[in-house]
Tab-separated table of C-alpha atoms in Angstrom:
chain	number	residue	atom	x	y	z
N	1	GLY	CA	0.017	-0.252	-0.137
N	2	GLU	CA	0.913	3.641	-0.045
N	3	SER	CA	3.709	4.320	2.268
N	4	VAL	CA	2.079	8.303	2.874
N	5	GLY	CA	-1.471	8.794	3.604
N	6	LEU	CA	-3.703	11.456	5.072
N	7	HIS	CA	-6.691	10.879	7.433
N	8	LEU	CA	-9.086	13.190	5.954
N	9	PRO	CA	-9.447	14.400	2.414
N	10	THR	CA	-10.872	17.757	3.366
N	11	LEU	CA	-10.966	20.183	6.272
N	12	SER	CA	-13.520	22.926	6.869
N	13	VAL	CA	-12.845	25.447	9.231
N	14	GLN	CA	-13.934	28.717	10.719
N	15	GLU	CA	-11.383	31.798	10.062
N	16	GLY	CA	-9.653	32.491	13.290
N	17	ASP	CA	-9.571	28.666	14.306
N	18	ASN	CA	-7.075	26.506	15.026
N	19	SER	CA	-6.509	23.505	12.119
N	20	ILE	CA	-5.001	20.337	12.448
N	21	ILE	CA	-3.986	18.387	9.445
N	22	ASN	CA	-2.776	14.790	9.862
N	23	CYS	CA	-0.881	12.537	8.169
N	24	ALA	CA	0.460	9.023	8.955
N	25	TYR	CA	3.156	7.055	7.077
N	26	SER	CA	4.426	3.460	7.563
N	27	ASN	CA	7.886	3.042	6.580
N	28	SER	CA	10.385	3.275	9.999
N	29	ALA	CA	12.946	4.131	8.328
N	30	SER	CA	11.743	7.482	7.043
N	31	ASP	CA	13.771	10.027	8.699
N	32	TYR	CA	12.503	13.506	6.918
N	33	PHE	CA	9.166	14.978	6.206
N	34	ILE	CA	8.013	17.796	4.496
N	35	TRP	CA	4.532	19.542	4.071
N	36	TYR	CA	3.849	21.411	1.392
N	37	LYS	CA	0.645	23.793	0.571
N	38	GLN	CA	-0.461	23.538	-2.996
N	39	GLU	CA	-2.829	26.551	-4.252
N	40	SER	CA	-4.977	26.505	-7.345
N	41	GLY	CA	-2.521	26.411	-10.838
N	42	LYS	CA	0.467	26.676	-8.360
N	43	GLY	CA	3.516	23.861	-7.559
N	44	PRO	CA	3.589	22.944	-4.235
N	45	GLN	CA	5.124	25.253	-2.004
N	46	PHE	CA	7.326	24.187	0.865
N	47	ILE	CA	5.931	25.285	4.787
N	48	ILE	CA	7.849	23.187	6.993
N	49	ASP	CA	9.894	20.290	7.511
N	50	ILE	CA	11.075	18.376	10.603
N	51	ARG	CA	13.417	15.426	11.172
N	52	SER	CA	12.943	12.272	12.755
N	53	ASN	CA	15.113	13.089	16.095
N	54	MET	CA	12.691	15.521	16.421
N	55	ASP	CA	9.715	15.446	17.678
N	56	LYS	CA	8.173	19.108	17.344
N	57	ARG	CA	9.463	22.161	15.066
N	58	GLN	CA	7.358	25.486	15.302
N	59	GLY	CA	7.718	28.205	12.289
N	60	GLN	CA	5.309	30.783	11.740
N	61	ARG	CA	1.757	30.420	12.847
N	62	VAL	CA	2.404	26.587	11.682
N	63	THR	CA	3.970	23.832	14.060
N	64	VAL	CA	4.579	20.162	12.827
N	65	LEU	CA	4.653	17.318	15.091
N	66	LEU	CA	6.283	13.823	15.006
N	67	ASN	CA	5.329	10.978	16.573
N	68	LYS	CA	7.615	7.694	15.305
N	69	THR	CA	5.839	5.792	17.934
N	70	VAL	CA	3.023	5.257	15.939
N	71	LYS	CA	4.266	6.571	12.882
N	72	HIS	CA	2.222	9.994	12.767
N	73	LEU	CA	2.513	13.550	11.033
N	74	SER	CA	0.651	16.409	11.960
N	75	LEU	CA	0.569	20.164	10.455
N	76	GLN	CA	-1.112	22.630	12.928
N	77	ILE	CA	-1.849	26.054	11.717
N	78	ALA	CA	-2.915	28.727	14.114
N	79	ALA	CA	-5.500	31.396	13.642
N	80	THR	CA	-6.420	29.796	10.164
N	81	GLN	CA	-6.974	32.419	7.367
N	82	PRO	CA	-8.431	32.947	4.187
N	83	GLY	CA	-5.481	32.684	2.468
N	84	ASP	CA	-4.327	29.032	4.415
N	85	SER	CA	-7.141	27.670	1.899
N	86	ALA	CA	-5.122	25.122	-0.160
N	87	VAL	CA	-4.388	21.437	-0.164
N	88	TYR	CA	-2.095	20.547	2.257
N	89	PHE	CA	0.542	17.613	1.344
N	90	CYS	CA	2.940	15.562	3.524
N	91	ALA	CA	6.277	14.021	2.171
N	92	GLU	CA	8.536	11.761	3.699
N	93	ASN	CA	12.207	10.790	2.658
N	94	ILE	CA	13.820	7.906	2.732
N	95	SER	CA	17.548	8.396	2.817
N	96	GLY	CA	19.941	6.516	0.390
N	97	ALA	CA	23.293	6.876	-1.126
N	98	GLY	CA	23.114	9.510	-3.479
N	99	SER	CA	19.819	10.607	-4.346
N	100	TYR	CA	16.796	12.701	-2.980
N	101	GLN	CA	13.277	11.093	-3.452
N	102	LEU	CA	9.846	12.365	-1.710
N	103	THR	CA	6.835	10.007	-1.440
N	104	PHE	CA	3.838	12.527	-1.430
N	105	GLY	CA	0.556	11.671	0.588
N	106	LYS	CA	-2.526	12.120	-1.358
N	107	GLY	CA	-3.295	15.682	0.303
N	108	THR	CA	-6.394	17.430	2.124
N	109	LYS	CA	-8.046	20.366	1.126
N	110	LEU	CA	-8.167	22.697	3.314
N	111	SER	CA	-11.054	25.509	3.479
N	112	VAL	CA	-11.465	28.064	5.254
N	113	ILE	CA	-14.979	29.787	6.203
N	114	PRO	CA	-14.687	33.539	6.652
B	1	LYS	CA	16.372	34.915	-6.749
B	2	ALA	CA	14.205	33.638	-9.517
B	3	GLY	CA	11.944	30.224	-8.925
B	4	VAL	CA	11.760	27.447	-10.894
B	5	THR	CA	10.564	27.765	-13.869
B	6	GLN	CA	8.696	25.371	-16.352
B	7	THR	CA	7.798	26.029	-20.143
B	8	PRO	CA	5.291	25.474	-21.286
B	9	ARG	CA	2.631	26.200	-19.213
B	10	TYR	CA	-0.341	24.234	-20.906
B	11	LEU	CA	0.278	21.404	-23.629
B	12	ILE	CA	-2.510	20.000	-25.480
B	13	LYS	CA	-1.471	16.773	-27.464
B	14	THR	CA	-2.884	13.923	-29.134
B	15	ARG	CA	-2.064	10.053	-28.706
B	16	GLY	CA	0.346	8.536	-30.102
B	17	GLN	CA	2.313	11.944	-30.289
B	18	GLN	CA	5.161	12.897	-28.442
B	19	VAL	CA	5.583	15.788	-25.971
B	20	THR	CA	9.136	17.936	-24.597
B	21	LEU	CA	8.599	19.639	-21.224
B	22	SER	CA	11.264	22.285	-19.969
B	23	CYS	CA	12.721	23.016	-16.427
B	24	SER	CA	14.779	26.161	-15.223
B	25	PRO	CA	15.628	25.237	-11.651
B	26	ILE	CA	16.978	27.803	-8.789
B	27	SER	CA	20.340	29.367	-9.545
B	28	GLY	CA	22.622	27.054	-7.953
B	29	HIS	CA	20.500	24.153	-7.491
B	30	ARG	CA	22.154	20.650	-8.995
B	31	SER	CA	19.634	18.512	-8.745
B	32	VAL	CA	16.235	18.393	-10.767
B	33	SER	CA	13.481	15.943	-9.613
B	34	TRP	CA	10.067	15.968	-11.589
B	35	TYR	CA	7.045	14.616	-10.617
B	36	GLN	CA	3.488	13.363	-12.043
B	37	GLN	CA	0.587	14.750	-10.182
B	38	THR	CA	-2.917	13.400	-10.862
B	39	PRO	CA	-6.142	13.385	-9.182
B	40	GLY	CA	-6.223	9.674	-8.698
B	41	GLN	CA	-2.502	9.139	-7.881
B	42	GLY	CA	-1.397	12.300	-6.655
B	43	LEU	CA	2.345	13.459	-7.160
B	44	GLN	CA	4.276	10.230	-8.164
B	45	PHE	CA	8.212	10.642	-8.709
B	46	LEU	CA	9.175	10.347	-12.193
B	47	PHE	CA	12.914	10.591	-11.817
B	48	GLU	CA	15.837	13.042	-10.147
B	49	TYR	CA	19.118	14.467	-11.888
B	50	PHE	CA	21.791	15.338	-10.447
B	51	SER	CA	25.479	16.774	-12.794
B	52	GLU	CA	23.997	15.247	-15.889
B	53	THR	CA	23.131	12.080	-14.274
B	54	GLN	CA	20.112	10.167	-13.502
B	55	ARG	CA	20.297	9.439	-10.055
B	56	ASN	CA	17.037	8.109	-9.341
B	57	LYS	CA	13.825	6.714	-11.194
B	58	GLY	CA	10.471	5.966	-9.728
B	59	ASN	CA	8.078	3.297	-11.170
B	60	PHE	CA	7.200	4.743	-15.044
B	61	PRO	CA	7.312	3.393	-18.485
B	62	GLY	CA	10.204	3.850	-20.817
B	63	ARG	CA	8.410	6.268	-22.417
B	64	PHE	CA	9.385	8.540	-19.886
B	65	SER	CA	12.493	9.879	-20.122
B	66	GLY	CA	14.791	12.923	-19.059
B	67	ARG	CA	18.327	15.016	-19.424
B	68	GLN	CA	19.786	17.255	-17.863
B	69	PHE	CA	21.980	19.516	-19.428
B	70	SER	CA	25.667	21.478	-17.756
B	71	ASN	CA	23.364	24.356	-16.808
B	72	SER	CA	21.293	22.216	-14.643
B	73	ARG	CA	18.247	23.111	-16.849
B	74	SER	CA	16.382	19.927	-17.786
B	75	GLU	CA	14.048	18.549	-19.706
B	76	MET	CA	11.491	15.661	-19.533
B	77	ASN	CA	10.011	13.879	-22.701
B	78	VAL	CA	7.154	11.165	-23.142
B	79	SER	CA	6.724	9.405	-26.133
B	80	THR	CA	3.991	7.714	-27.773
B	81	LEU	CA	1.397	9.722	-25.517
B	82	GLU	CA	-1.476	7.762	-23.944
B	83	LEU	CA	-5.043	9.333	-22.315
B	84	GLY	CA	-3.583	8.524	-18.989
B	85	ASP	CA	-0.306	10.732	-19.375
B	86	SER	CA	-2.943	13.749	-18.924
B	87	ALA	CA	-1.422	15.406	-15.920
B	88	LEU	CA	0.364	18.329	-14.188
B	89	TYR	CA	4.121	18.123	-14.687
B	90	LEU	CA	6.089	19.376	-12.280
B	91	CYS	CA	9.529	20.046	-11.277
B	92	ALA	CA	11.455	20.766	-8.144
B	93	SER	CA	15.065	21.613	-7.449
B	94	SER	CA	17.408	21.344	-4.717
B	95	VAL	CA	21.094	21.568	-4.065
B	96	GLY	CA	21.799	18.431	-4.338
B	97	GLN	CA	24.226	17.865	-1.950
B	98	GLY	CA	22.563	16.230	1.218
B	99	LEU	CA	20.099	13.830	1.659
B	100	ASN	CA	17.413	15.721	3.503
B	101	GLU	CA	16.828	18.703	1.290
B	102	LYS	CA	13.831	21.459	0.439
B	103	LEU	CA	12.733	20.460	-2.694
B	104	PHE	CA	11.015	24.061	-4.796
B	105	PHE	CA	8.789	23.688	-6.953
B	106	GLY	CA	7.497	25.510	-10.198
B	107	SER	CA	4.493	25.759	-10.995
B	108	GLY	CA	3.897	22.957	-13.444
B	109	THR	CA	3.211	22.294	-16.910
B	110	GLN	CA	-0.195	21.018	-17.577
B	111	LEU	CA	-0.356	18.312	-20.209
B	112	SER	CA	-3.814	17.208	-21.936
B	113	VAL	CA	-3.598	14.239	-23.910
B	114	LEU	CA	-6.569	14.186	-26.432
């Protein structure tokens, strides 16, 4: 099956609320994880990353949590704004010699209700 | 710094034809990766090039090929197009010297096969 998957395909939140987007991965060898945001008509945009030796990383209004025990990754967006409406992808990297390949989840569509 | 540039933005082809897509990475980036994005399969890795050499290849038929030039610009080619090749083709670049690097994506080429 797919190595990286998302629990919910769609998520609707009220403007100003916090959003939580979840992601499950199955490969325990994965050691690097990235969240991307993709707006309509654009390519994926890097949001935040985390390495497997960490369990939490914070950015501007975003926090990524990594739980290696249950192979779970989440993206928290604080004070969600209409501009946050997009599809969010988690991606994992399994370190290999001399190459770089990301495995992406299917994506979660976040809709922000004004 | 200019981002990843992909041309053309849109393409319409018919079955059996071939197509060439172009990608210019961010200045200084030596790794270029290609991904196919479809509603059903999501983002799937095609191949990655570094210093004009293919370092890794995804699970796609031989009709999909690519190359990288000495200036790090890359092209991908799809021969004998099939209806199922209709997709958004995304190029991403990274520095290419580490195992865990951020990928920066272009806006993609939307290919429609009729």
